mmCIF file of C-alpha atoms and ligand atoms in Angstrom:
data_model
loop_
_atom_site.group_PDB
_atom_site.id
_atom_site.type_symbol
_atom_site.label_atom_id
_atom_site.label_comp_id
_atom_site.label_asym_id
_atom_site.label_seq_id
_atom_site.Cartn_x
_atom_site.Cartn_y
_atom_site.Cartn_z
ATOM 1 C CA MET A 391 4.379 -0.558 -37.027
ATOM 2 C CA SER A 392 6.509 -3.173 -34.593
ATOM 3 C CA ASP A 393 4.379 -6.287 -32.551
ATOM 4 C CA VAL A 394 6.644 -6.404 -29.398
ATOM 5 C CA VAL A 395 4.707 -5.795 -26.362
ATOM 6 C CA PRO A 396 6.099 -2.771 -24.555
ATOM 7 C CA THR A 397 7.595 -3.717 -21.058
ATOM 8 C CA HIS A 398 6.359 -1.235 -18.481
ATOM 9 C CA ILE A 399 9.760 0.922 -17.387
ATOM 10 C CA PHE A 400 8.759 0.827 -14.053
ATOM 11 C CA ASP A 401 9.153 -2.637 -13.543
ATOM 12 C CA LEU A 402 13.487 -2.546 -14.409
ATOM 13 C CA THR A 403 16.203 -2.427 -12.612
ATOM 14 C CA PRO A 404 18.974 0.286 -14.119
ATOM 15 C CA GLU A 405 20.768 -3.390 -14.618
ATOM 16 C CA ALA A 406 17.968 -4.911 -16.553
ATOM 17 C CA LEU A 407 17.275 -1.590 -18.470
ATOM 18 C CA THR A 408 20.848 -1.553 -19.775
ATOM 19 C CA ASP A 409 20.875 -4.734 -20.696
ATOM 20 C CA SER A 410 17.370 -4.194 -22.895
ATOM 21 C CA PHE A 411 19.441 -1.182 -24.253
ATOM 22 C CA LYS A 412 22.791 -3.262 -25.151
ATOM 23 C CA ALA A 413 20.428 -5.722 -27.225
ATOM 24 C CA MET A 414 18.227 -2.633 -29.186
ATOM 25 C CA ARG A 415 22.609 -1.368 -29.794
ATOM 26 C CA LEU A 416 21.493 1.970 -27.743
ATOM 27 C CA PRO A 417 24.520 3.223 -25.735
ATOM 28 C CA ALA A 418 24.134 2.540 -22.244
ATOM 29 C CA PHE A 419 24.610 5.423 -20.591
ATOM 30 C CA ARG A 420 21.519 5.718 -22.574
ATOM 31 C CA SER A 421 19.749 3.985 -19.716
ATOM 32 C CA LYS A 422 20.768 6.581 -17.209
ATOM 33 C CA GLN A 423 19.645 9.219 -19.215
ATOM 34 C CA VAL A 424 16.265 7.805 -19.237
ATOM 35 C CA LEU A 425 15.983 6.451 -15.305
ATOM 36 C CA GLN A 426 16.623 10.116 -14.800
ATOM 37 C CA TRP A 427 13.723 11.319 -16.714
ATOM 38 C CA ILE A 428 11.772 9.202 -14.983
ATOM 39 C CA TYR A 429 12.230 9.342 -11.139
ATOM 40 C CA GLU A 430 13.375 12.135 -11.289
ATOM 41 C CA LYS A 431 12.122 14.674 -13.830
ATOM 42 C CA GLN A 432 8.148 12.472 -13.181
ATOM 43 C CA VAL A 433 7.824 12.927 -17.526
ATOM 44 C CA ASP A 434 5.430 9.997 -19.033
ATOM 45 C CA SER A 435 6.398 10.873 -22.683
ATOM 46 C CA TRP A 436 9.628 9.759 -24.093
ATOM 47 C CA ASP A 437 8.467 13.147 -26.350
ATOM 48 C CA THR A 438 9.617 15.055 -23.610
ATOM 49 C CA MET A 439 13.288 13.076 -23.251
ATOM 50 C CA THR A 440 15.230 15.633 -25.448
ATOM 51 C CA ASN A 441 17.916 14.560 -24.798
ATOM 52 C CA LEU A 442 17.498 11.405 -27.069
ATOM 53 C CA GLY A 443 17.445 11.284 -30.465
ATOM 54 C CA LYS A 444 14.181 11.272 -32.439
ATOM 55 C CA ALA A 445 15.180 7.917 -33.809
ATOM 56 C CA ASP A 446 15.874 6.613 -30.408
ATOM 57 C CA ARG A 447 12.468 7.748 -28.983
ATOM 58 C CA VAL A 448 10.603 6.238 -31.532
ATOM 59 C CA LYS A 449 12.114 2.609 -30.285
ATOM 60 C CA LEU A 450 11.716 3.534 -27.381
ATOM 61 C CA SER A 451 8.530 3.766 -27.828
ATOM 62 C CA GLU A 452 7.746 -0.062 -29.519
ATOM 63 C CA HIS A 453 9.299 -1.761 -26.146
ATOM 64 C CA PHE A 454 9.029 0.192 -23.277
ATOM 65 C CA THR A 455 5.786 1.973 -22.227
ATOM 66 C CA ILE A 456 5.962 4.816 -18.935
ATOM 67 C CA LEU A 457 2.527 4.193 -17.554
ATOM 68 C CA ARG A 458 0.539 1.630 -17.203
ATOM 69 C CA GLY A 459 -2.133 2.828 -15.484
ATOM 70 C CA GLN A 460 -5.034 4.682 -16.265
ATOM 71 C CA THR A 461 -6.687 7.597 -13.788
ATOM 72 C CA VAL A 462 -10.191 7.473 -14.488
ATOM 73 C CA ARG A 463 -11.336 9.118 -10.713
ATOM 74 C CA HIS A 464 -9.384 11.837 -9.261
ATOM 75 C CA GLN A 465 -10.766 13.028 -5.931
ATOM 76 C CA LEU A 466 -9.877 15.712 -3.611
ATOM 77 C CA ALA A 467 -11.402 16.130 0.069
ATOM 78 C CA THR A 468 -11.545 19.003 1.944
ATOM 79 C CA ASP A 469 -8.322 18.147 4.150
ATOM 80 C CA GLY A 470 -5.873 17.732 1.164
ATOM 81 C CA VAL A 471 -6.361 14.308 0.853
ATOM 82 C CA GLN A 472 -6.775 13.017 -2.843
ATOM 83 C CA LYS A 473 -7.469 9.977 -3.832
ATOM 84 C CA LEU A 474 -6.817 8.239 -7.207
ATOM 85 C CA LEU A 475 -8.855 4.963 -9.018
ATOM 86 C CA VAL A 476 -6.663 3.399 -11.481
ATOM 87 C CA ASP A 477 -7.527 0.818 -14.648
ATOM 88 C CA TRP A 478 -4.796 -0.837 -15.480
ATOM 89 C CA SER A 479 -6.778 -2.366 -18.858
ATOM 90 C CA GLY A 480 -5.131 -0.822 -21.223
ATOM 91 C CA ALA A 481 -5.272 2.927 -21.800
ATOM 92 C CA LYS A 482 -6.662 2.596 -25.171
ATOM 93 C CA LEU A 483 -9.762 -0.342 -23.319
ATOM 94 C CA PRO A 484 -13.204 1.372 -22.846
ATOM 95 C CA ILE A 485 -13.393 2.405 -19.204
ATOM 96 C CA VAL A 486 -16.698 2.157 -17.484
ATOM 97 C CA THR A 487 -17.593 0.139 -14.542
ATOM 98 C CA ASN A 488 -15.153 -2.459 -14.257
ATOM 99 C CA THR A 489 -13.976 -2.955 -11.294
ATOM 100 C CA SER A 490 -11.450 -6.437 -11.691
ATOM 101 C CA ASN A 491 -8.696 -4.628 -13.051
ATOM 102 C CA GLN A 492 -9.032 -0.950 -10.775
ATOM 103 C CA THR A 493 -7.235 -0.108 -7.628
ATOM 104 C CA GLU A 494 -7.061 2.922 -5.560
ATOM 105 C CA CYS A 495 -3.436 4.592 -3.554
ATOM 106 C CA VAL A 496 -4.123 7.895 -2.379
ATOM 107 C CA MET A 497 -1.929 10.981 -0.920
ATOM 108 C CA ILE A 498 -2.248 11.943 2.835
ATOM 109 C CA PRO A 499 -0.845 14.951 3.755
ATOM 110 C CA SER A 500 0.392 16.814 7.208
ATOM 111 C CA GLU A 501 2.125 19.504 8.309
ATOM 112 C CA SER A 502 5.506 17.170 8.613
ATOM 113 C CA ARG A 503 4.435 14.515 5.758
ATOM 114 C CA LYS A 504 3.566 13.295 2.923
ATOM 115 C CA THR A 505 1.932 9.823 3.251
ATOM 116 C CA ALA A 506 1.512 7.460 0.059
ATOM 117 C CA CYS A 507 -0.831 4.298 0.827
ATOM 118 C CA ILE A 508 -0.867 1.752 -2.093
ATOM 119 C CA SER A 509 -2.416 -1.165 -3.280
ATOM 120 C CA SER A 510 -0.820 -4.287 -3.968
ATOM 121 C CA GLN A 511 -3.480 -6.221 -5.330
ATOM 122 C CA VAL A 512 -6.702 -5.995 -7.420
ATOM 123 C CA GLY A 513 -9.124 -6.574 -4.528
ATOM 124 C CA CYS A 514 -8.414 -8.846 -1.674
ATOM 125 C CA PRO A 515 -8.612 -12.659 -0.645
ATOM 126 C CA VAL A 516 -8.838 -11.719 2.690
ATOM 127 C CA GLY A 517 -11.958 -10.382 2.382
ATOM 128 C CA CYS A 518 -12.533 -8.722 6.230
ATOM 129 C CA LYS A 519 -16.124 -8.523 6.758
ATOM 130 C CA PHE A 520 -16.185 -4.460 7.318
ATOM 131 C CA CYS A 521 -13.956 -3.234 3.803
ATOM 132 C CA ALA A 522 -15.348 -2.742 1.125
ATOM 133 C CA SER A 523 -11.574 -4.258 -1.180
ATOM 134 C CA GLY A 524 -12.308 -7.747 0.473
ATOM 135 C CA LEU A 525 -16.270 -7.779 -0.880
ATOM 136 C CA ASP A 526 -15.769 -9.359 -4.054
ATOM 137 C CA GLY A 527 -12.733 -11.407 -3.916
ATOM 138 C CA VAL A 528 -9.227 -10.861 -5.078
ATOM 139 C CA ASP A 529 -8.688 -10.610 -9.017
ATOM 140 C CA GLN A 530 -5.008 -9.762 -9.591
ATOM 141 C CA ASN A 531 -1.743 -9.322 -8.407
ATOM 142 C CA LEU A 532 -0.070 -6.015 -9.442
ATOM 143 C CA THR A 533 3.218 -6.686 -10.040
ATOM 144 C CA SER A 534 6.256 -4.731 -9.019
ATOM 145 C CA GLY A 535 5.812 -1.880 -11.558
ATOM 146 C CA GLN A 536 2.109 -1.294 -11.038
ATOM 147 C CA ILE A 537 3.109 -0.623 -7.804
ATOM 148 C CA VAL A 538 5.865 1.664 -7.761
ATOM 149 C CA GLU A 539 3.433 3.737 -10.980
ATOM 150 C CA GLN A 540 1.266 4.046 -7.654
ATOM 151 C CA VAL A 541 3.924 6.143 -5.703
ATOM 152 C CA TRP A 542 4.926 8.023 -8.761
ATOM 153 C CA GLN A 543 1.599 8.988 -10.275
ATOM 154 C CA LEU A 544 0.658 10.272 -6.581
ATOM 155 C CA ALA A 545 4.064 12.585 -6.448
ATOM 156 C CA ARG A 546 2.893 13.983 -10.008
ATOM 157 C CA MET A 547 0.036 15.398 -8.459
ATOM 158 C CA GLN A 548 0.325 19.232 -8.404
ATOM 159 C CA GLY A 549 1.054 20.262 -4.952
ATOM 160 C CA VAL A 550 3.126 16.930 -3.602
ATOM 161 C CA GLY A 551 6.257 16.983 -4.232
ATOM 162 C CA ARG A 552 8.496 14.863 -2.306
ATOM 163 C CA ILE A 553 6.751 12.064 -0.344
ATOM 164 C CA SER A 554 8.086 11.105 2.527
ATOM 165 C CA ASN A 555 5.991 8.132 3.562
ATOM 166 C CA VAL A 556 4.658 4.997 2.135
ATOM 167 C CA VAL A 557 1.925 2.862 3.594
ATOM 168 C CA PHE A 558 0.752 -0.440 1.883
ATOM 169 C CA MET A 559 -2.459 -0.314 3.954
ATOM 170 C CA GLY A 560 -4.671 0.011 0.104
ATOM 171 C CA MET A 561 -6.255 -3.031 -1.323
ATOM 172 C CA GLY A 562 -5.086 -6.246 -1.571
ATOM 173 C CA GLU A 563 -2.993 -8.405 1.209
ATOM 174 C CA PRO A 564 1.117 -7.400 0.574
ATOM 175 C CA LEU A 565 2.304 -10.362 2.147
ATOM 176 C CA ALA A 566 -0.467 -13.008 -0.390
ATOM 177 C CA ASN A 567 2.287 -11.144 -3.156
ATOM 178 C CA PHE A 568 5.082 -11.224 -1.796
ATOM 179 C CA ASN A 569 7.718 -11.046 -4.333
ATOM 180 C CA GLU A 570 6.322 -8.288 -6.241
ATOM 181 C CA VAL A 571 6.084 -6.175 -3.417
ATOM 182 C CA VAL A 572 9.887 -7.171 -2.241
ATOM 183 C CA LYS A 573 10.529 -5.670 -5.253
ATOM 184 C CA ALA A 574 8.668 -2.676 -5.541
ATOM 185 C CA VAL A 575 10.096 -1.581 -1.848
ATOM 186 C CA GLN A 576 13.835 -2.468 -3.580
ATOM 187 C CA PHE A 577 12.654 0.227 -6.776
ATOM 188 C CA ILE A 578 11.180 2.437 -4.206
ATOM 189 C CA ASN A 579 13.801 2.690 -1.989
ATOM 190 C CA ALA A 580 16.424 2.326 -4.173
ATOM 191 C CA PRO A 581 18.905 6.114 -4.730
ATOM 192 C CA TRP A 582 17.677 5.494 -8.523
ATOM 193 C CA GLY A 583 14.095 4.966 -7.924
ATOM 194 C CA MET A 584 12.025 7.008 -5.847
ATOM 195 C CA GLY A 585 14.741 7.258 -3.266
ATOM 196 C CA ILE A 586 12.539 7.025 -0.520
ATOM 197 C CA SER A 587 14.069 6.133 2.978
ATOM 198 C CA ALA A 588 12.862 1.870 3.134
ATOM 199 C CA ARG A 589 11.967 2.916 7.237
ATOM 200 C CA LYS A 590 9.580 5.153 6.166
ATOM 201 C CA ILE A 591 7.900 2.024 4.471
ATOM 202 C CA THR A 592 5.167 0.236 6.358
ATOM 203 C CA VAL A 593 4.120 -2.889 4.788
ATOM 204 C CA SER A 594 1.049 -4.074 6.556
ATOM 205 C CA THR A 595 -0.549 -7.711 6.835
ATOM 206 C CA VAL A 596 -3.067 -9.315 8.475
ATOM 207 C CA GLY A 597 -1.248 -11.920 9.400
ATOM 208 C CA LEU A 598 0.772 -14.857 7.087
ATOM 209 C CA PRO A 599 3.438 -16.203 9.739
ATOM 210 C CA ALA A 600 5.709 -17.916 7.871
ATOM 211 C CA GLN A 601 6.345 -14.695 5.120
ATOM 212 C CA ILE A 602 6.402 -12.319 8.351
ATOM 213 C CA ARG A 603 9.285 -14.915 8.893
ATOM 214 C CA ARG A 604 10.718 -14.738 5.414
ATOM 215 C CA LEU A 605 10.437 -10.535 5.851
ATOM 216 C CA ALA A 606 12.578 -10.835 8.570
ATOM 217 C CA ASP A 607 15.236 -13.022 6.943
ATOM 218 C CA ILE A 608 15.643 -10.150 4.194
ATOM 219 C CA ASP A 609 17.490 -7.327 4.143
ATOM 220 C CA LEU A 610 14.903 -5.028 3.985
ATOM 221 C CA PRO A 611 14.556 -2.636 6.792
ATOM 222 C CA ILE A 612 10.990 -1.904 6.082
ATOM 223 C CA THR A 613 8.577 -0.905 9.160
ATOM 224 C CA LEU A 614 5.816 -3.926 9.990
ATOM 225 C CA ALA A 615 2.498 -3.358 10.772
ATOM 226 C CA ILE A 616 -0.161 -6.058 11.811
ATOM 227 C CA SER A 617 -3.551 -5.783 10.925
ATOM 228 C CA LEU A 618 -5.018 -7.037 14.105
ATOM 229 C CA HIS A 619 -8.127 -5.850 14.609
ATOM 230 C CA ALA A 620 -9.632 -7.759 17.516
ATOM 231 C CA PRO A 621 -7.364 -8.981 20.629
ATOM 232 C CA ASN A 622 -8.838 -12.296 20.762
ATOM 233 C CA ASP A 623 -9.360 -15.281 18.369
ATOM 234 C CA ASP A 624 -13.046 -15.705 18.782
ATOM 235 C CA LEU A 625 -13.611 -11.780 17.817
ATOM 236 C CA ARG A 626 -11.367 -12.131 15.303
ATOM 237 C CA ARG A 627 -12.055 -14.688 13.413
ATOM 238 C CA GLN A 628 -16.065 -12.904 13.231
ATOM 239 C CA LEU A 629 -14.126 -10.344 11.592
ATOM 240 C CA ILE A 630 -11.453 -11.938 9.524
ATOM 241 C CA PRO A 631 -12.085 -14.705 7.614
ATOM 242 C CA TRP A 632 -8.221 -16.067 7.667
ATOM 243 C CA ALA A 633 -8.153 -15.826 11.001
ATOM 244 C CA ASP A 634 -9.886 -19.465 11.384
ATOM 245 C CA TYR A 635 -6.155 -20.336 9.513
ATOM 246 C CA VAL A 636 -4.082 -18.286 11.869
ATOM 247 C CA SER A 637 -4.327 -17.379 15.539
ATOM 248 C CA ILE A 638 -3.212 -14.887 17.385
ATOM 249 C CA ALA A 639 -0.558 -16.535 19.127
ATOM 250 C CA GLN A 640 0.686 -17.987 15.796
ATOM 251 C CA LEU A 641 1.297 -13.839 14.676
ATOM 252 C CA LEU A 642 2.881 -13.110 17.861
ATOM 253 C CA GLU A 643 5.340 -15.720 17.592
ATOM 254 C CA ALA A 644 6.331 -15.316 13.874
ATOM 255 C CA GLY A 645 6.274 -10.997 15.451
ATOM 256 C CA GLN A 646 8.698 -11.974 18.226
ATOM 257 C CA TYR A 647 10.823 -13.156 15.774
ATOM 258 C CA PHE A 648 10.411 -10.002 13.250
ATOM 259 C CA PHE A 649 11.717 -8.378 16.267
ATOM 260 C CA ARG A 650 14.700 -10.602 17.254
ATOM 261 C CA LYS A 651 15.873 -10.706 13.270
ATOM 262 C CA THR A 652 15.366 -7.123 13.191
ATOM 263 C CA GLY A 653 15.190 -4.932 16.331
ATOM 264 C CA ARG A 654 12.859 -3.276 14.455
ATOM 265 C CA GLU A 655 9.447 -2.868 16.679
ATOM 266 C CA ILE A 656 6.290 -3.712 15.372
ATOM 267 C CA THR A 657 2.629 -2.027 15.310
ATOM 268 C CA LEU A 658 -0.525 -2.971 16.030
ATOM 269 C CA GLU A 659 -3.135 -1.758 13.615
ATOM 270 C CA TYR A 660 -6.848 -1.773 15.682
ATOM 271 C CA ILE A 661 -9.656 -0.970 13.334
ATOM 272 C CA LEU A 662 -12.265 0.673 16.115
ATOM 273 C CA LEU A 663 -15.837 -0.686 15.560
ATOM 274 C CA GLY A 664 -18.889 0.621 17.142
ATOM 275 C CA ARG A 665 -20.074 -1.443 19.819
ATOM 276 C CA VAL A 666 -17.951 -4.248 18.393
ATOM 277 C CA ASN A 667 -15.030 -4.328 18.944
ATOM 278 C CA ASP A 668 -14.108 -1.095 20.837
ATOM 279 C CA GLN A 669 -15.581 -1.939 24.191
ATOM 280 C CA LEU A 670 -12.947 -1.340 27.437
ATOM 281 C CA GLU A 671 -12.808 -5.419 28.487
ATOM 282 C CA HIS A 672 -11.040 -5.102 24.856
ATOM 283 C CA ALA A 673 -8.966 -2.461 25.281
ATOM 284 C CA TYR A 674 -7.359 -4.569 28.571
ATOM 285 C CA GLU A 675 -7.488 -7.526 26.237
ATOM 286 C CA LEU A 676 -5.300 -5.605 23.705
ATOM 287 C CA ALA A 677 -2.912 -4.164 25.962
ATOM 288 C CA LYS A 678 -1.555 -8.178 26.923
ATOM 289 C CA VAL A 679 -1.430 -8.318 23.641
ATOM 290 C CA ALA A 680 0.686 -5.224 22.485
ATOM 291 C CA ARG A 681 3.021 -5.511 25.733
ATOM 292 C CA SER A 682 4.415 -8.913 24.410
ATOM 293 C CA LEU A 683 5.285 -7.548 21.480
ATOM 294 C CA ARG A 684 6.261 -4.738 23.058
ATOM 295 C CA SER A 685 4.440 -3.051 19.982
ATOM 296 C CA ASN A 686 3.008 0.701 19.311
ATOM 297 C CA VAL A 687 -0.631 0.647 18.485
ATOM 298 C CA ASN A 688 -2.792 2.201 16.130
ATOM 299 C CA LEU A 689 -6.103 2.729 16.700
ATOM 300 C CA ILE A 690 -8.021 4.034 13.009
ATOM 301 C CA ARG A 691 -11.554 5.112 14.017
ATOM 302 C CA TYR A 692 -14.038 2.737 11.191
ATOM 303 C CA ASN A 693 -14.807 5.106 8.171
ATOM 304 C CA GLU A 694 -18.841 3.689 7.232
ATOM 305 C CA VAL A 695 -18.470 1.697 4.438
ATOM 306 C CA THR A 696 -21.803 1.928 2.108
ATOM 307 C CA GLY A 697 -24.214 -1.677 2.552
ATOM 308 C CA LEU A 698 -22.003 -2.830 5.167
ATOM 309 C CA PRO A 699 -23.303 -3.167 9.328
ATOM 310 C CA TYR A 700 -20.922 -1.776 10.866
ATOM 311 C CA LYS A 701 -20.739 2.294 12.626
ATOM 312 C CA ARG A 702 -18.025 4.789 13.796
ATOM 313 C CA PRO A 703 -17.091 4.451 17.399
ATOM 314 C CA ASP A 704 -18.544 6.745 19.686
ATOM 315 C CA THR A 705 -15.464 9.676 20.377
ATOM 316 C CA LYS A 706 -16.069 8.705 24.270
ATOM 317 C CA ASP A 707 -15.454 4.709 23.646
ATOM 318 C CA VAL A 708 -12.283 6.063 21.158
ATOM 319 C CA LEU A 709 -10.871 7.910 24.241
ATOM 320 C CA ALA A 710 -11.847 4.917 27.026
ATOM 321 C CA PHE A 711 -10.193 2.798 25.239
ATOM 322 C CA GLU A 712 -7.355 5.164 24.005
ATOM 323 C CA GLU A 713 -6.482 5.359 27.677
ATOM 324 C CA VAL A 714 -6.909 2.123 29.343
ATOM 325 C CA LEU A 715 -3.957 0.773 26.988
ATOM 326 C CA ARG A 716 -1.155 4.215 27.737
ATOM 327 C CA ASP A 717 -2.306 3.046 31.536
ATOM 328 C CA LYS A 718 -0.890 0.128 30.301
ATOM 329 C CA GLY A 719 2.253 0.955 29.224
ATOM 330 C CA VAL A 720 1.771 0.559 25.850
ATOM 331 C CA ASN A 721 2.469 3.215 23.155
ATOM 332 C CA VAL A 722 -0.122 4.447 21.658
ATOM 333 C CA HIS A 723 -1.775 6.820 18.974
ATOM 334 C CA ILE A 724 -4.920 8.029 17.519
ATOM 335 C CA ARG A 725 -4.882 7.741 13.323
ATOM 336 C CA ALA A 726 -6.565 10.630 12.444
ATOM 337 C CA SER A 727 -9.685 10.280 10.429
ATOM 338 C CA ARG A 728 -8.575 11.854 6.496
ATOM 339 C CA GLY A 729 -10.436 12.075 3.785
ATOM 340 C CA ARG A 730 -14.303 11.465 5.328
ATOM 341 C CA ASP A 731 -15.412 13.383 1.986
ATOM 342 C CA ILE A 732 -14.275 11.013 -0.982
ATOM 343 C CA ALA A 733 -15.424 7.835 0.051
ATOM 344 C CA ALA A 734 -12.283 7.655 2.537
ATOM 345 C CA ALA A 735 -12.808 3.661 2.808
ATOM 346 C CA CYS A 736 -10.003 1.492 0.804
ATOM 347 C CA GLY A 737 -11.635 0.207 -1.929
ATOM 348 C CA GLN A 738 -15.006 2.585 -1.640
ATOM 349 C CA LEU A 739 -14.272 4.093 -4.342
ATOM 350 C CA ARG A 740 -13.953 1.662 -6.738
ATOM 351 C CA ARG A 741 -17.125 0.130 -5.453
ATOM 352 C CA GLU A 742 -19.002 3.571 -5.913
ATOM 353 C CA ASN A 743 -17.880 3.805 -9.320
ATOM 354 C CA ALA A 744 -18.692 1.112 -10.620
ATOM 355 C CA GLY A 745 -22.196 2.202 -8.836
ATOM 356 C CA THR A 746 -22.132 -1.018 -6.132
ATOM 357 C CA CYS A 747 -22.615 0.814 -3.528
HETATM 358 S S1 SF4 B 1237 -9.219 -4.604 5.632
HETATM 359 FE FE1 SF4 B 1237 -6.917 -5.009 4.370
HETATM 360 S S2 SF4 B 1237 -7.171 -7.493 5.404
HETATM 361 FE FE2 SF4 B 1237 -8.375 -7.292 4.639
HETATM 362 S S3 SF4 B 1237 -9.795 -7.037 3.128
HETATM 363 FE FE3 SF4 B 1237 -9.567 -4.396 3.043
HETATM 364 S S4 SF4 B 1237 -7.721 -5.092 2.200
HETATM 365 FE FE4 SF4 B 1237 -7.802 -6.872 2.385
#
């Protein structure tokens, strides 16, 4: 048995895979065949790759691993949303309650699209007060391969088929894991990879101005979403610890730079927390912010998290909030609440699985 540490196949570009094959004295065209098996036919075992000889398959299985994650929970909501809890410890390790290696990813189907919501880190360093993912801080960054594997795993689930949209709105702050997220986006977008249009990939950030500028400067036509969640600095600091270091004005400056540089509109994400940030005065303030950035606003009704004090907003408050924004000329949508019966709030399934909520 070889003592080579296998390389995760989802970490490799076609060029890198071809180079590895050459080093292993395998014909270069084999790398193309392997990529087709992985990305087109979505197989997860070397034995299934029948146009490769047995000896080559054995060699490949010693040098590469297809799956790094193990699905430890799979939940299906009554509305068709599916959620996976993936453990990255290694398939042979015992897995019961260890959250330090687990992330969540979600498939959200609708009539017009199939959206994969994926994680970029294990846990989250931001620690938003209303969010289950940040309650225990961050344990580690995911590699680009681990990020791509989530999309791939979701696409393989029965009845899913082709994924149309990807959103980085699961666990983690994507721009705090910048290089791996950018590489993963390239793989998700590549024709030889997942083949999903870059415009249908949304990276959502709580706001790191320098990284927003960096993202604007590279040629990656993704959609950027800023998780604002409060229309003024005082309230934002109460909800988002990182708002102590970054003001809304600084975020707006970075957002304007992104818009000027790329020509792409930014979306502001705003979680409505009952009686906290969902009142009319907040809507008027938010309208000003959105108009200064010429951005769309997505309103998201909070999904309650066991052990946290925040409440889901009243429907009448949500509708009144939306109306103010619309009256002020802001392009606003209320995002449909999906998968509420399966621990829908991000990070909740992981804690539930570990018995911490
Ligand atoms: S809401 Fe997003 S940024 Fe905030 S703690 Fe949760 S995962 Fe992190």
